mmCIF file of C-alpha atoms in Angstrom:
data_model
loop_
_atom_site.group_PDB
_atom_site.id
_atom_site.type_symbol
_atom_site.label_atom_id
_atom_site.label_comp_id
_atom_site.label_asym_id
_atom_site.label_seq_id
_atom_site.Cartn_x
_atom_site.Cartn_y
_atom_site.Cartn_z
ATOM 1 C CA MET A 264 -7.750 8.351 56.338
ATOM 2 C CA LYS A 265 -7.262 11.327 58.986
ATOM 3 C CA LEU A 266 -4.233 12.497 59.607
ATOM 4 C CA ALA A 267 -2.905 12.818 63.334
ATOM 5 C CA ARG A 268 -2.938 16.262 64.847
ATOM 6 C CA GLY A 269 0.831 16.798 65.086
ATOM 7 C CA LEU A 270 1.370 15.886 61.903
ATOM 8 C CA GLU A 271 -1.113 18.298 60.178
ATOM 9 C CA ARG A 272 0.460 20.901 62.459
ATOM 10 C CA ARG A 273 4.022 20.514 61.097
ATOM 11 C CA LEU A 274 2.749 19.848 57.381
ATOM 12 C CA GLU A 275 1.133 23.709 57.856
ATOM 13 C CA THR A 276 3.988 25.229 58.916
ATOM 14 C CA PHE A 277 5.430 25.000 55.277
ATOM 15 C CA VAL A 278 2.575 26.983 54.187
ATOM 16 C CA ASP A 279 4.593 30.460 54.772
ATOM 17 C CA SER A 280 5.150 33.371 53.111
ATOM 18 C CA ALA A 281 8.084 31.567 51.433
ATOM 19 C CA SER A 282 5.759 28.922 49.855
ATOM 20 C CA ALA A 283 2.417 30.809 49.550
ATOM 21 C CA VAL A 284 2.879 31.013 45.921
ATOM 22 C CA VAL A 285 2.864 27.565 45.762
ATOM 23 C CA PHE A 286 -0.002 26.534 47.589
ATOM 24 C CA ARG A 287 -2.243 29.693 47.501
ATOM 25 C CA GLY A 288 -5.637 28.948 46.537
ATOM 26 C CA LYS A 289 -4.514 25.123 45.751
ATOM 27 C CA MET A 290 -3.790 21.603 47.228
ATOM 28 C CA HIS A 291 -2.548 22.256 50.844
ATOM 29 C CA PRO A 292 0.155 19.781 52.116
ATOM 30 C CA VAL A 293 -2.119 18.480 54.687
ATOM 31 C CA ASP A 294 -4.338 17.362 51.707
ATOM 32 C CA ILE A 295 -1.654 15.980 49.814
ATOM 33 C CA ALA A 296 -0.568 13.863 52.478
ATOM 34 C CA SER A 297 -4.474 12.864 53.217
ATOM 35 C CA LYS A 298 -5.004 11.817 49.827
ATOM 36 C CA VAL A 299 -1.958 9.523 49.491
ATOM 37 C CA LEU A 300 -2.770 7.975 52.706
ATOM 38 C CA ARG A 301 -5.767 7.115 51.725
ATOM 39 C CA GLN A 302 -4.571 5.846 48.498
ATOM 40 C CA LEU A 303 -1.781 3.686 50.031
ATOM 41 C CA ASP A 304 -4.987 2.183 52.232
ATOM 42 C CA PHE A 305 -6.159 0.675 49.172
ATOM 43 C CA LEU A 306 -2.590 -0.040 48.173
ATOM 44 C CA ALA A 307 -1.686 -2.167 50.681
ATOM 45 C CA THR A 308 -1.295 -6.229 49.792
ATOM 46 C CA ASP A 309 -1.775 -9.121 51.895
ATOM 47 C CA THR A 310 1.215 -10.607 52.996
ATOM 48 C CA VAL A 311 1.988 -13.430 55.557
ATOM 49 C CA ALA A 312 3.059 -10.616 58.182
ATOM 50 C CA GLY A 313 0.239 -8.756 57.279
ATOM 51 C CA PRO A 314 -0.882 -5.539 54.858
ATOM 52 C CA GLN A 315 2.288 -4.025 53.493
ATOM 53 C CA ILE A 316 2.028 -0.660 51.388
ATOM 54 C CA PRO A 317 4.741 0.411 48.818
ATOM 55 C CA ASN A 318 7.733 2.649 50.087
ATOM 56 C CA GLN A 319 8.634 4.173 47.035
ATOM 57 C CA LEU A 320 5.822 6.383 45.959
ATOM 58 C CA ASP A 321 5.243 8.114 42.348
ATOM 59 C CA VAL A 322 2.544 10.721 43.347
ATOM 60 C CA ALA A 323 0.902 13.030 40.409
ATOM 61 C CA VAL A 324 -1.222 15.953 40.723
ATOM 62 C CA ASN A 325 -2.820 18.456 38.234
ATOM 63 C CA PRO A 326 -0.004 21.505 37.595
ATOM 64 C CA SER A 327 -2.860 23.777 38.306
ATOM 65 C CA ASP A 328 -3.304 22.266 41.874
ATOM 66 C CA VAL A 329 0.323 22.086 42.724
ATOM 67 C CA GLU A 330 3.535 22.852 40.664
ATOM 68 C CA PRO A 331 5.915 19.980 41.649
ATOM 69 C CA GLU A 332 9.045 22.031 40.566
ATOM 70 C CA THR A 333 8.677 24.849 43.283
ATOM 71 C CA VAL A 334 8.247 21.733 45.894
ATOM 72 C CA ASP A 335 11.197 22.069 48.213
ATOM 73 C CA ASP A 336 12.891 19.042 50.037
ATOM 74 C CA ASP A 337 12.036 19.907 53.242
ATOM 75 C CA LEU A 338 8.182 19.499 52.530
ATOM 76 C CA LEU A 339 8.440 16.129 50.600
ATOM 77 C CA THR A 340 10.980 14.957 53.957
ATOM 78 C CA GLU A 341 7.570 15.600 56.127
ATOM 79 C CA LEU A 342 5.568 14.103 53.452
ATOM 80 C CA GLN A 343 7.635 11.247 53.566
ATOM 81 C CA ARG A 344 7.539 11.292 57.413
ATOM 82 C CA ALA A 345 3.885 11.190 57.690
ATOM 83 C CA VAL A 346 3.284 8.065 55.288
ATOM 84 C CA THR A 347 6.435 6.416 57.651
ATOM 85 C CA GLU A 348 4.673 7.308 61.108
ATOM 86 C CA THR A 349 1.258 6.619 59.890
ATOM 87 C CA ALA A 350 2.637 3.120 58.889
ATOM 88 C CA PHE A 351 3.592 2.392 62.360
ATOM 89 C CA GLU A 352 0.610 3.613 63.939
ATOM 90 C CA THR A 353 -1.821 1.996 61.686
ATOM 91 C CA GLY A 354 0.439 -1.196 61.699
ATOM 92 C CA TRP A 355 1.101 -1.454 58.106
ATOM 93 C CA ARG A 356 4.002 -3.786 57.022
ATOM 94 C CA ILE A 357 7.123 -1.549 55.546
ATOM 95 C CA ILE A 358 10.491 -2.811 54.388
ATOM 96 C CA GLY A 359 12.195 0.217 53.311
ATOM 97 C CA PRO A 360 12.698 4.054 53.855
ATOM 98 C CA VAL A 361 9.825 6.098 52.458
ATOM 99 C CA THR A 362 10.548 8.208 49.275
ATOM 100 C CA ILE A 363 8.331 10.021 47.372
ATOM 101 C CA THR A 364 8.468 11.731 43.899
ATOM 102 C CA LEU A 365 6.167 14.563 43.168
ATOM 103 C CA ARG A 366 5.248 15.455 39.377
ATOM 104 C CA ALA A 367 2.739 17.002 37.081
ATOM 105 C CA ASP A 368 -0.209 15.165 35.147
ATOM 106 C CA ARG A 369 -2.284 17.038 33.023
ATOM 107 C CA SER A 370 -4.289 13.945 32.337
ATOM 108 C CA LEU A 371 -5.378 14.285 35.723
ATOM 109 C CA PRO A 372 -8.779 15.794 36.911
ATOM 110 C CA LYS A 373 -7.933 19.275 39.194
ATOM 111 C CA GLY A 374 -8.016 18.210 42.763
ATOM 112 C CA VAL A 375 -7.233 14.410 41.711
ATOM 113 C CA LEU A 376 -4.451 12.948 43.236
ATOM 114 C CA SER A 377 -2.207 10.071 41.702
ATOM 115 C CA CYS A 378 -0.234 7.563 43.901
ATOM 116 C CA HIS A 379 1.215 4.196 43.173
ATOM 117 C CA GLY A 380 4.561 2.410 43.991
ATOM 118 C CA GLU A 381 6.500 -0.630 44.838
ATOM 119 C CA ALA A 382 7.863 -2.022 48.247
ATOM 120 C CA VAL A 383 11.508 -1.689 48.032
ATOM 121 C CA ARG A 384 14.111 -3.215 51.040
ATOM 122 C CA GLY A 385 16.124 -0.983 52.349
ATOM 123 C CA GLU A 386 17.576 0.105 56.051
ATOM 124 C CA LEU A 387 15.351 1.441 58.362
ATOM 125 C CA PRO A 388 16.486 2.322 62.033
ATOM 126 C CA VAL A 389 16.014 -0.351 64.500
ATOM 127 C CA TRP A 390 13.210 0.427 67.099
ATOM 128 C CA GLY A 391 13.233 -2.741 69.137
ATOM 129 C CA HIS A 392 15.035 -6.002 70.021
ATOM 130 C CA LEU A 393 14.644 -9.408 71.602
ATOM 131 C CA ILE A 394 18.179 -9.998 73.503
ATOM 132 C CA ALA A 395 18.676 -13.910 73.962
ATOM 133 C CA ASP A 396 18.955 -14.597 77.981
ATOM 134 C CA ASP A 397 22.140 -16.441 77.288
ATOM 135 C CA GLY A 398 23.901 -13.369 75.393
ATOM 136 C CA SER A 399 24.064 -15.551 72.361
ATOM 137 C CA ALA A 400 21.984 -13.001 70.120
ATOM 138 C CA VAL A 401 20.033 -9.846 69.755
ATOM 139 C CA LEU A 402 17.261 -9.921 67.255
ATOM 140 C CA ASN A 403 16.881 -6.254 65.853
ATOM 141 C CA PHE A 404 13.780 -4.787 64.832
ATOM 142 C CA SER A 405 13.574 -2.544 62.019
ATOM 143 C CA VAL A 406 10.750 -3.517 59.543
ATOM 144 C CA ASN A 407 7.147 -2.952 60.290
ATOM 145 C CA ARG A 408 5.850 -6.170 60.847
ATOM 146 C CA SER A 409 8.846 -8.397 61.028
ATOM 147 C CA LEU A 410 8.453 -11.930 60.222
ATOM 148 C CA ILE A 411 10.306 -14.214 62.286
ATOM 149 C CA GLY A 412 11.348 -17.845 61.768
ATOM 150 C CA ARG A 413 13.330 -20.095 59.498
ATOM 151 C CA ASP A 414 12.642 -19.185 55.982
ATOM 152 C CA LEU A 415 14.484 -17.417 53.626
ATOM 153 C CA ASP A 416 12.231 -14.621 53.334
ATOM 154 C CA CYS A 417 11.913 -13.860 57.059
ATOM 155 C CA ASP A 418 13.053 -10.674 58.368
ATOM 156 C CA VAL A 419 14.789 -12.031 61.168
ATOM 157 C CA ARG A 420 15.949 -15.415 60.607
ATOM 158 C CA LEU A 421 16.568 -18.239 63.358
ATOM 159 C CA GLY A 422 18.187 -21.514 62.393
ATOM 160 C CA ASN A 423 16.762 -23.601 65.073
ATOM 161 C CA ALA A 424 15.033 -26.516 64.808
ATOM 162 C CA GLU A 425 12.365 -25.249 67.368
ATOM 163 C CA ILE A 426 11.471 -22.407 65.418
ATOM 164 C CA SER A 427 9.090 -22.777 62.483
ATOM 165 C CA ARG A 428 9.399 -21.640 58.735
ATOM 166 C CA HIS A 429 7.106 -18.886 59.847
ATOM 167 C CA HIS A 430 7.073 -18.513 63.652
ATOM 168 C CA ALA A 431 6.113 -14.824 64.696
ATOM 169 C CA VAL A 432 5.564 -11.209 63.913
ATOM 170 C CA VAL A 433 6.594 -8.446 65.730
ATOM 171 C CA TYR A 434 5.189 -5.120 64.661
ATOM 172 C CA HIS A 435 4.094 -1.310 65.991
ATOM 173 C CA GLU A 436 0.481 -0.140 65.784
ATOM 174 C CA GLY A 437 -1.163 2.556 67.547
ATOM 175 C CA GLY A 438 1.984 3.603 69.713
ATOM 176 C CA HIS A 439 2.520 0.311 70.952
ATOM 177 C CA PRO A 440 5.182 -3.260 69.994
ATOM 178 C CA ARG A 441 2.809 -6.048 69.633
ATOM 179 C CA VAL A 442 3.455 -9.992 69.135
ATOM 180 C CA PHE A 443 1.606 -12.577 67.583
ATOM 181 C CA ASP A 444 1.952 -16.188 66.740
ATOM 182 C CA LEU A 445 1.466 -17.766 63.111
ATOM 183 C CA GLY A 446 0.327 -20.968 64.038
ATOM 184 C CA SER A 447 3.948 -22.390 64.869
ATOM 185 C CA SER A 448 4.657 -25.914 66.027
ATOM 186 C CA ASN A 449 6.322 -24.790 69.317
ATOM 187 C CA GLY A 450 4.903 -22.113 70.139
ATOM 188 C CA THR A 451 5.472 -18.152 71.297
ATOM 189 C CA PHE A 452 5.113 -17.032 74.797
ATOM 190 C CA VAL A 453 4.984 -13.598 76.667
ATOM 191 C CA ASN A 454 5.813 -13.868 80.395
ATOM 192 C CA ARG A 455 4.700 -17.325 80.401
ATOM 193 C CA LYS A 456 1.461 -16.991 78.680
ATOM 194 C CA ARG A 457 1.044 -18.347 75.170
ATOM 195 C CA VAL A 458 0.461 -15.965 72.240
ATOM 196 C CA THR A 459 -2.053 -16.914 69.368
ATOM 197 C CA LYS A 460 -2.793 -15.045 66.294
ATOM 198 C CA SER A 461 -4.538 -12.272 68.453
ATOM 199 C CA PRO A 462 -1.586 -10.284 69.103
ATOM 200 C CA SER A 463 0.064 -9.794 72.546
ATOM 201 C CA THR A 464 1.261 -5.826 73.532
ATOM 202 C CA LEU A 465 5.046 -6.063 74.486
ATOM 203 C CA THR A 466 6.673 -3.512 77.082
ATOM 204 C CA PRO A 467 10.424 -3.473 77.633
ATOM 205 C CA GLY A 468 11.748 -6.208 80.164
ATOM 206 C CA ASP A 469 9.304 -8.782 79.240
ATOM 207 C CA SER A 470 9.829 -12.349 78.386
ATOM 208 C CA VAL A 471 9.063 -13.504 74.913
ATOM 209 C CA VAL A 472 10.331 -17.287 74.397
ATOM 210 C CA LEU A 473 10.314 -18.599 71.092
ATOM 211 C CA GLY A 474 9.901 -22.349 70.765
ATOM 212 C CA ASP A 475 12.034 -23.065 73.613
ATOM 213 C CA LEU A 476 14.228 -20.235 72.936
ATOM 214 C CA PRO A 477 14.236 -17.350 75.886
ATOM 215 C CA PHE A 478 14.594 -13.853 75.087
ATOM 216 C CA THR A 479 14.108 -10.277 76.704
ATOM 217 C CA TYR A 480 12.055 -7.484 74.844
ATOM 218 C CA ARG A 481 13.914 -4.112 75.057
ATOM 219 C CA SER A 482 12.658 -1.088 72.828
ATOM 220 C CA VAL A 483 14.692 1.697 71.087
ATOM 221 C CA ASP A 484 14.337 5.028 72.315
#
């Protein structure tokens, strides 16, 4: 998976005179991020809401490639940001903040990176809202691929008989918020047009009706 150019530039800034000794002739931060993202593509698991990636990651490298004890927190923060931004660009479901632990593993061949992890719920920033037209409720979206419905496993729960157990999914992909219906009994509508399992793009101010509950979509800048 190719990193966006903006992410590449930011990661490259860490290879300066202060950190050159860590990466001279070794694995570059861009290479680390690219290898992690490629492995996450394989680690993604299917859920009702769509493909979900682990957000707590254990990354191992051969010590001849990178000396983990010399990698500073700023680089790890940037790698974590790269994973988060890629999840929202790719449309992966992510349920908590990304954390990366980088460690040495002499059993790995040089140039090989190993990554595994688990999906752990945690607080994420809100990126969008559905605001009830009558002012009675505000649905906040922080999980990418937020599952809306009546069931306990839903990220956004609506205890209304018009809402199906698993009703719809709202998520970010390719720079745009989107919504699709999960075959709900009473439907999902955007600007009066029924949404199917094919996603519909959302823009601020759009009317979104879940069953018979009318909302307006608002983004968070």
